[in-house]
mmCIF file of C-alpha atoms in Angstrom:
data_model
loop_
_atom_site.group_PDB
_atom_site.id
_atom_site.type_symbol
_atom_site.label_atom_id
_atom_site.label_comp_id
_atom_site.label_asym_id
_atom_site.label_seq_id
_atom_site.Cartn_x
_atom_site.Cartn_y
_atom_site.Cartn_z
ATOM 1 C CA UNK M 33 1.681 16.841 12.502
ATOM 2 C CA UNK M 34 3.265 13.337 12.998
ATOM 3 C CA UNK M 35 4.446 11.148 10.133
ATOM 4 C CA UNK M 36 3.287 8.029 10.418
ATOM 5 C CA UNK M 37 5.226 5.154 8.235
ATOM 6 C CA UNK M 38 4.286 2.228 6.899
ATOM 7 C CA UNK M 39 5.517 -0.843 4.883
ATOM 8 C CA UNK M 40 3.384 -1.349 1.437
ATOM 9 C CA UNK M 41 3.788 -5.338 2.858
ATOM 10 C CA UNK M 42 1.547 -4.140 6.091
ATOM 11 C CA UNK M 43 -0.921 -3.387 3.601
ATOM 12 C CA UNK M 44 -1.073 -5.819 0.398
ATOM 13 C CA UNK M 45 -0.078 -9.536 0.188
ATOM 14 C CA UNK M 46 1.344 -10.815 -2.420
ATOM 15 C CA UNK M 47 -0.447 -13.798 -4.378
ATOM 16 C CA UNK M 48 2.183 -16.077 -5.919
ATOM 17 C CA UNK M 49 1.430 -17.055 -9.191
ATOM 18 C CA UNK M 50 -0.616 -14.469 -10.386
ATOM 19 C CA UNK M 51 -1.567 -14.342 -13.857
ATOM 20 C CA UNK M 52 -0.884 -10.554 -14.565
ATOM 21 C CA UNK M 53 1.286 -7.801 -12.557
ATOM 22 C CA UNK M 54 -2.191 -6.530 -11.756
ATOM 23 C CA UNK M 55 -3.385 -9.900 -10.088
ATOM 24 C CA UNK M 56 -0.336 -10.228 -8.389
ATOM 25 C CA UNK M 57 -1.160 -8.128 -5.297
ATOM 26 C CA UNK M 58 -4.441 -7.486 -3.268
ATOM 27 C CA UNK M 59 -6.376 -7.628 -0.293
ATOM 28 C CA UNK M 60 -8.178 -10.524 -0.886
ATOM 29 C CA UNK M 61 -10.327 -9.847 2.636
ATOM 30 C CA UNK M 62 -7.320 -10.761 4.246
ATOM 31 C CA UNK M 63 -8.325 -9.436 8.071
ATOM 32 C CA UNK M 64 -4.825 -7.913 8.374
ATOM 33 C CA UNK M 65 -4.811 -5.709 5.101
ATOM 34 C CA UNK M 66 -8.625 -4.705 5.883
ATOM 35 C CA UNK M 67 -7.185 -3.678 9.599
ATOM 36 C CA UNK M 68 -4.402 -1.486 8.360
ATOM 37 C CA UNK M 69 -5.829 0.046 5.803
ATOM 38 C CA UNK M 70 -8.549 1.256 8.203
ATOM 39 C CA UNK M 71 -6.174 2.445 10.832
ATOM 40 C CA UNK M 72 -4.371 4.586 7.654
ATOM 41 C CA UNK M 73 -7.839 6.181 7.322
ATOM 42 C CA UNK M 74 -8.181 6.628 10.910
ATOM 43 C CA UNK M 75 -4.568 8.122 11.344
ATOM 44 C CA UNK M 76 -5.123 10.315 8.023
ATOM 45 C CA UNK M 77 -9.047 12.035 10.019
ATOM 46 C CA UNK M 78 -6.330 12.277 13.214
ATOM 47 C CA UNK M 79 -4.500 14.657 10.712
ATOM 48 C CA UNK M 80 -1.222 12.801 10.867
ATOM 49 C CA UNK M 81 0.652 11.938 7.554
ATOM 50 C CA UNK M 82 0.810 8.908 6.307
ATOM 51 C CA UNK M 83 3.903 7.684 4.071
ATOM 52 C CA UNK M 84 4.382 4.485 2.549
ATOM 53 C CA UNK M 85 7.283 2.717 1.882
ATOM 54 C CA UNK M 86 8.304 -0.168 -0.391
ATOM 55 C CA UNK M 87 11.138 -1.823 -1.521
ATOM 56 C CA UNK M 88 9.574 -3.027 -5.064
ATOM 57 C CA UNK M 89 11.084 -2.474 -8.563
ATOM 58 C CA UNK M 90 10.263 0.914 -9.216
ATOM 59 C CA UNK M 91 10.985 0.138 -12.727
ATOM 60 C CA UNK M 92 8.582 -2.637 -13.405
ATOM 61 C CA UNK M 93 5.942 -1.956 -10.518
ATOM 62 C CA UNK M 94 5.741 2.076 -10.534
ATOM 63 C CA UNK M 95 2.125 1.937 -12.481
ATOM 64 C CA UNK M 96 0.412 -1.349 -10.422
ATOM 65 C CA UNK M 97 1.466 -0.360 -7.207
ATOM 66 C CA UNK M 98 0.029 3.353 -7.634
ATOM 67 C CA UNK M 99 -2.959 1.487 -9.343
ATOM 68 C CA UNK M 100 -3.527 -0.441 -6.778
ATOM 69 C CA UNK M 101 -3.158 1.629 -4.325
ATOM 70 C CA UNK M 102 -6.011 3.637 -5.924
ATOM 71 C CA UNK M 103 -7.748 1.104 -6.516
ATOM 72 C CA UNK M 104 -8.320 0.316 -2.988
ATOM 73 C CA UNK M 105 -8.750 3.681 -1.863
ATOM 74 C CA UNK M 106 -5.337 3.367 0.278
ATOM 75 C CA UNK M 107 -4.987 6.898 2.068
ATOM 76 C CA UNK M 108 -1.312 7.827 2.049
ATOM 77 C CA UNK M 109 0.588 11.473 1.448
ATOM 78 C CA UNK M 110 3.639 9.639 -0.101
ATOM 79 C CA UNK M 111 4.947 7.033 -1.736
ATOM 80 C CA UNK M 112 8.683 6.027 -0.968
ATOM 81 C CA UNK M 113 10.827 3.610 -3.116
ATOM 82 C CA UNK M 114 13.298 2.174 -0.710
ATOM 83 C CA UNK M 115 16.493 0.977 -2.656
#
């Protein structure tokens, strides 16, 4: 099996200004996020594993990121917080 990484930044944009934590990131049909997110599903049928790193807060962006990532359907095996 072959682990496949990827930056969280690859996959949402950030929105500046956003009125809430939760409107601050999203895909927003931005062709680039669409793209990636279905070459993570088409990796993930290959049976490779997909991790994702980021290097947001884990302390104030644990919950939105993992909602959003659901939210979207991202397909990932992990989630890495790079310090």
């Amino acid at each position: 099996m072959n682990v496949i990484k990827v930056n969280l930044d690859d996959v949402a944009f950030a929105k500046l200004n956003g009125s809430s934590p939760e409107d601050m990131y999203g895909v927003y049909q931005a062709q680039p996020a669409v793209f990636m997110i279905e070459k993570l599903n088409a990796w993930k049928v290959e049976g490779h594993k997909v991790v994702i790193e980021t290097n947001r807060d884990v302390e104030t962006e644990f919950d939105i990121t993992h909602k959003w990532l659901d939210h979207y359907e991202v397909p990932y095996d992990e989630l890495v917080w790079v310090q």
